[in-house]
CSV table of C-alpha atoms in Angstrom, one decimal:
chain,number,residue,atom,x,y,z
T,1126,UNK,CA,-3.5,-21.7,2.4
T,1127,UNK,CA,-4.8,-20.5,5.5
T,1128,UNK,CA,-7.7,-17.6,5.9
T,1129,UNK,CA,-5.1,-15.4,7.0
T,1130,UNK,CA,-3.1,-15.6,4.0
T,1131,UNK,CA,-5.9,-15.9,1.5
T,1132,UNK,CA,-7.4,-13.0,3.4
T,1133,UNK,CA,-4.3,-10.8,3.3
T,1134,UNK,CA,-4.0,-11.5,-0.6
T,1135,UNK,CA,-7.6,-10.6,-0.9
T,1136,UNK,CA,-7.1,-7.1,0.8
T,1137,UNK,CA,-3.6,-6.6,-1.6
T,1138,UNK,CA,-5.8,-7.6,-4.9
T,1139,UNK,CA,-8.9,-5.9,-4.2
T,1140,UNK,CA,-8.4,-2.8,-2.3
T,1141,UNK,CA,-6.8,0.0,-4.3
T,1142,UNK,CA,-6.2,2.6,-1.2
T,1143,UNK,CA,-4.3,2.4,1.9
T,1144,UNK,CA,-3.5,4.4,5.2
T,1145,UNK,CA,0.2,5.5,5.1
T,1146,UNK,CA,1.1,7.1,8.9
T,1147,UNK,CA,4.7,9.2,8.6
T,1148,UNK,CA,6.1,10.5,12.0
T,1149,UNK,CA,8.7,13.7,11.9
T,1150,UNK,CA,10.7,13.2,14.9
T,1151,UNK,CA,11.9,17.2,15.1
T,1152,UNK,CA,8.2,18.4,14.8
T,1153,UNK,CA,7.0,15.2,17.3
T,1154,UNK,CA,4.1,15.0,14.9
T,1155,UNK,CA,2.4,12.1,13.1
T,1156,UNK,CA,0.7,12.5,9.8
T,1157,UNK,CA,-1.4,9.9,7.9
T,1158,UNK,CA,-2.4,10.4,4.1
T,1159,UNK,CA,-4.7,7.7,2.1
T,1160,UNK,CA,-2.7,6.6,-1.1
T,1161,UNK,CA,-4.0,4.6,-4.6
T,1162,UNK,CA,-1.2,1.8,-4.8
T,1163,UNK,CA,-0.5,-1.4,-6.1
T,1164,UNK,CA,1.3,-4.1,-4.3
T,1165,UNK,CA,4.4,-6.1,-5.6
T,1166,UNK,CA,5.8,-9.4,-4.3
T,1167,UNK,CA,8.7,-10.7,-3.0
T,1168,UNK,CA,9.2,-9.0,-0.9
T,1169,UNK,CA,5.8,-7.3,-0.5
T,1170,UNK,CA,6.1,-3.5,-1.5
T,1171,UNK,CA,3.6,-0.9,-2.1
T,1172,UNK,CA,4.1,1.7,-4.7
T,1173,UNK,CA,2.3,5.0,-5.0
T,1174,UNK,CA,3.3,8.4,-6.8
T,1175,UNK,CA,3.0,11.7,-5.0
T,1176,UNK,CA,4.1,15.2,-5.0
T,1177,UNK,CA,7.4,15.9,-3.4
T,1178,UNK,CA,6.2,18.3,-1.5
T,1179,UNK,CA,3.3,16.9,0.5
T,1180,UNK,CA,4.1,16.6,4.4
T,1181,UNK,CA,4.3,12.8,3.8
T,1182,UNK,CA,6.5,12.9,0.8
T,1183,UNK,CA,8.8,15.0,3.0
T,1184,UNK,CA,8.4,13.3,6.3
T,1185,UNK,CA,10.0,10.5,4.6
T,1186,UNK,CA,13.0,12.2,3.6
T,1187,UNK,CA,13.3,12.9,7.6
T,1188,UNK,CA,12.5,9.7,8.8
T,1189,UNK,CA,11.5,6.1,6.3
T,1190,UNK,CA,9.6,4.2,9.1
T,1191,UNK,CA,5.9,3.8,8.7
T,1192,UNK,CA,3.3,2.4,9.7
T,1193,UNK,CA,-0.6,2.2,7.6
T,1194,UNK,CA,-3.5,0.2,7.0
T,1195,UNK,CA,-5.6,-1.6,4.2
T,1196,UNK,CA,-9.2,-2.4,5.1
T,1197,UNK,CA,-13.0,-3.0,3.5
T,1198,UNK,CA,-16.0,-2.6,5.2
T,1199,UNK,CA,-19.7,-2.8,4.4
T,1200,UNK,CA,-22.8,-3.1,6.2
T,1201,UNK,CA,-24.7,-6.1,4.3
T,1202,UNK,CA,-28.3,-6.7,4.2
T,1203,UNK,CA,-28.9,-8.1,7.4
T,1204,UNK,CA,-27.9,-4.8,9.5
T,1205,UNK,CA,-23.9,-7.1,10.2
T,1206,UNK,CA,-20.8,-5.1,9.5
T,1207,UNK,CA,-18.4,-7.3,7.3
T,1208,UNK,CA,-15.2,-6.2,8.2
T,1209,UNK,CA,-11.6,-7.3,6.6
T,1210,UNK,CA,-8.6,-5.1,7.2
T,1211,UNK,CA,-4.7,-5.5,7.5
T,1212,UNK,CA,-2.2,-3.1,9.9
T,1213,UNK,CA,1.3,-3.3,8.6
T,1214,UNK,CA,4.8,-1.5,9.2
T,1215,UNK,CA,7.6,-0.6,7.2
T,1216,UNK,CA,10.1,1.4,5.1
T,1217,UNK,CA,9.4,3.8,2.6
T,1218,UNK,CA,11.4,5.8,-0.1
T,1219,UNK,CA,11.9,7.8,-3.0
T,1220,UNK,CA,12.2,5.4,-6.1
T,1221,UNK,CA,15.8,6.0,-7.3
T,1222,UNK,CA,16.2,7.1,-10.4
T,1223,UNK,CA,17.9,4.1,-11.9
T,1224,UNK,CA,14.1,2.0,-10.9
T,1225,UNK,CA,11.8,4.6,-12.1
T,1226,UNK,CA,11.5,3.0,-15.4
T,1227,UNK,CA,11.0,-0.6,-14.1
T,1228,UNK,CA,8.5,1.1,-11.5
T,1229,UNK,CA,6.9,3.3,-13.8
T,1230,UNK,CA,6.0,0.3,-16.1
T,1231,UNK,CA,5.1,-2.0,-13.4
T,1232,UNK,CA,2.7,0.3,-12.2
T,1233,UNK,CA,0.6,1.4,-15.0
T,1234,UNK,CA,0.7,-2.1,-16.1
T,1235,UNK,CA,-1.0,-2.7,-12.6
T,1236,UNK,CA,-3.2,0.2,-12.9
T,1237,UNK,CA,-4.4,0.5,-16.9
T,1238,UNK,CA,-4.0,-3.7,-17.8
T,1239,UNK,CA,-5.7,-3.2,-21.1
T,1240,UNK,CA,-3.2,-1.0,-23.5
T,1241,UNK,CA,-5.5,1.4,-25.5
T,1242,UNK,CA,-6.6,3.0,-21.9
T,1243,UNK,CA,-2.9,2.5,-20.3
T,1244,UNK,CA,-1.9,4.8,-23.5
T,1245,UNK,CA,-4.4,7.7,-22.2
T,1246,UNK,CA,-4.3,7.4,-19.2
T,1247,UNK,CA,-0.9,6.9,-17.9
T,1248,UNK,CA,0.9,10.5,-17.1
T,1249,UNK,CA,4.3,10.1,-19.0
T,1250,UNK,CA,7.7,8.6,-17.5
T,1251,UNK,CA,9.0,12.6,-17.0
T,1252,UNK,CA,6.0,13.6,-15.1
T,1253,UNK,CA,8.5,11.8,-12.2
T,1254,UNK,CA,11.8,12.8,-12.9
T,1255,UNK,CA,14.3,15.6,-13.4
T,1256,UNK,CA,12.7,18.6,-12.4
T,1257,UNK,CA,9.4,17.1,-12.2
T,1258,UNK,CA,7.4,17.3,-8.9
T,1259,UNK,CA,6.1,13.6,-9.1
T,1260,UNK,CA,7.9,10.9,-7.6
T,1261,UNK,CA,7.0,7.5,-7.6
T,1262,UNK,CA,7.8,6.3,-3.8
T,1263,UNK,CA,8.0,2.0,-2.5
T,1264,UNK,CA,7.3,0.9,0.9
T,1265,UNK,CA,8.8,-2.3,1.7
T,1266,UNK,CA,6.4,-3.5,4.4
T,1267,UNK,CA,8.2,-5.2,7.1
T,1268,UNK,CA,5.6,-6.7,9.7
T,1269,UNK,CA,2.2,-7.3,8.3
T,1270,UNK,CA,-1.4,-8.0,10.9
T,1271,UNK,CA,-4.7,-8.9,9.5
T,1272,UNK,CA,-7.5,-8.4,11.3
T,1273,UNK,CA,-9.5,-11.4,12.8
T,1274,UNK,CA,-13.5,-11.0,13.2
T,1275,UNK,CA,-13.9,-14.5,14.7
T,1276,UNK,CA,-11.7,-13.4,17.5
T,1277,UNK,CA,-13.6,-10.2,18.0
T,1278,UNK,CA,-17.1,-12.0,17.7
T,1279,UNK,CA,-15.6,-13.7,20.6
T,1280,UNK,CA,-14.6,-10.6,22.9
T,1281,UNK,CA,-11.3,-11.6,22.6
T,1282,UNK,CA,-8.3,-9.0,24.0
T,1283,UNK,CA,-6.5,-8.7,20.4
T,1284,UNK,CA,-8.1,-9.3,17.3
T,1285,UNK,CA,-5.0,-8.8,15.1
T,1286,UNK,CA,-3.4,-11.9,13.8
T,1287,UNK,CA,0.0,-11.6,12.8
T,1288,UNK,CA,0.9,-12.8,9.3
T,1289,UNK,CA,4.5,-14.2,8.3
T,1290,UNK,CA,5.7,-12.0,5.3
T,1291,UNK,CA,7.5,-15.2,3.8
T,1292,UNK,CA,3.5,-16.2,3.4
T,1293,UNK,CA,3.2,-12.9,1.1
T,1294,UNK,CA,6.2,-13.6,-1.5
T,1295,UNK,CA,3.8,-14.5,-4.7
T,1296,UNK,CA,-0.2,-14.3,-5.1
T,1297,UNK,CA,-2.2,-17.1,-5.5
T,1298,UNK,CA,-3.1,-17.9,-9.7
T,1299,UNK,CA,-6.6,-16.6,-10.2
């Protein structure tokens, strides 16, 4: 597996938050929001819950195409900057009802592994549905870049390197 890949699966396993940039074409404005989510494969999707009425929740009822970012950083003891981060575009949407349940398991199984803390932690199932103002929302990324620090330790022009999504279908076993 190349550092590319590995790198990308790093980001998706270890970093918990990510960038999500909504455009609404009738206002010409651009939005971006961070959002907790949790990645599932094949094909690579990140799921998030939000209120419906958040300017990204209802940007994407105007217009599905997004664009975000997943990154770490940290300054380490010798004054360097250790940098990893990924740009990626995509679709996003409402779950539809008939995948809430599927989703909603998935991602408190994700969140809360261990059972006795899933139990209290995890809002319940109708917290996102019916009249609810919680939905749980999947964006299928379709493009994916990871950033490259060896190209900009060089001065190189572009430091992104773009990563083949049908490299992202399943994680590596830990």
């Amino acid at each position: 597996m190349n550092k590319y890949i590995q790198s990308s699966f790093d980001l998706l396993s270890n970093i918990r938050f990510f960038n999500l940039s909504t455009h609404n074409p009738d206002a010409d404005s651009v939005w971006s929001s961070t959002m907790f989510y949790i990645p599932k494969y094949n094909p690579l999707t990140l799921i998030w819950y939000s209120k419906q009425d958040t300017r990204h929740s209802q940007e994407l009822r105007i217009n599905p195409r997004v664009s975000g970012t997943i990154y770490r950083s940290r300054v380490l003891p010798e004054s360097t900057l250790d940098l990893a981060g990924a740009q990626f575009l995509g679709y996003a949407r409402q779950v539809p009802d008939e995948q809430l349940q599927e989703t909603y398991d998935y991602f408190f199984l994700k969140t809360y592994p261990d059972e006795n803390i899933r139990k209290k932690k995890a809002r319940p199932i109708s917290d996102y549905q019916g009249h609810a103002i919680r939905r749980f929302y999947a964006l299928e990324v379709q493009a994916w870049w990871l950033y490259d620090s060896d190209a900009w330790s060089q001065h190189q022009d572009d430091e992104r390197v773009q990563v083949s999504l049908s490299e992202l279908l399943s994680p590596p076993k830990s």
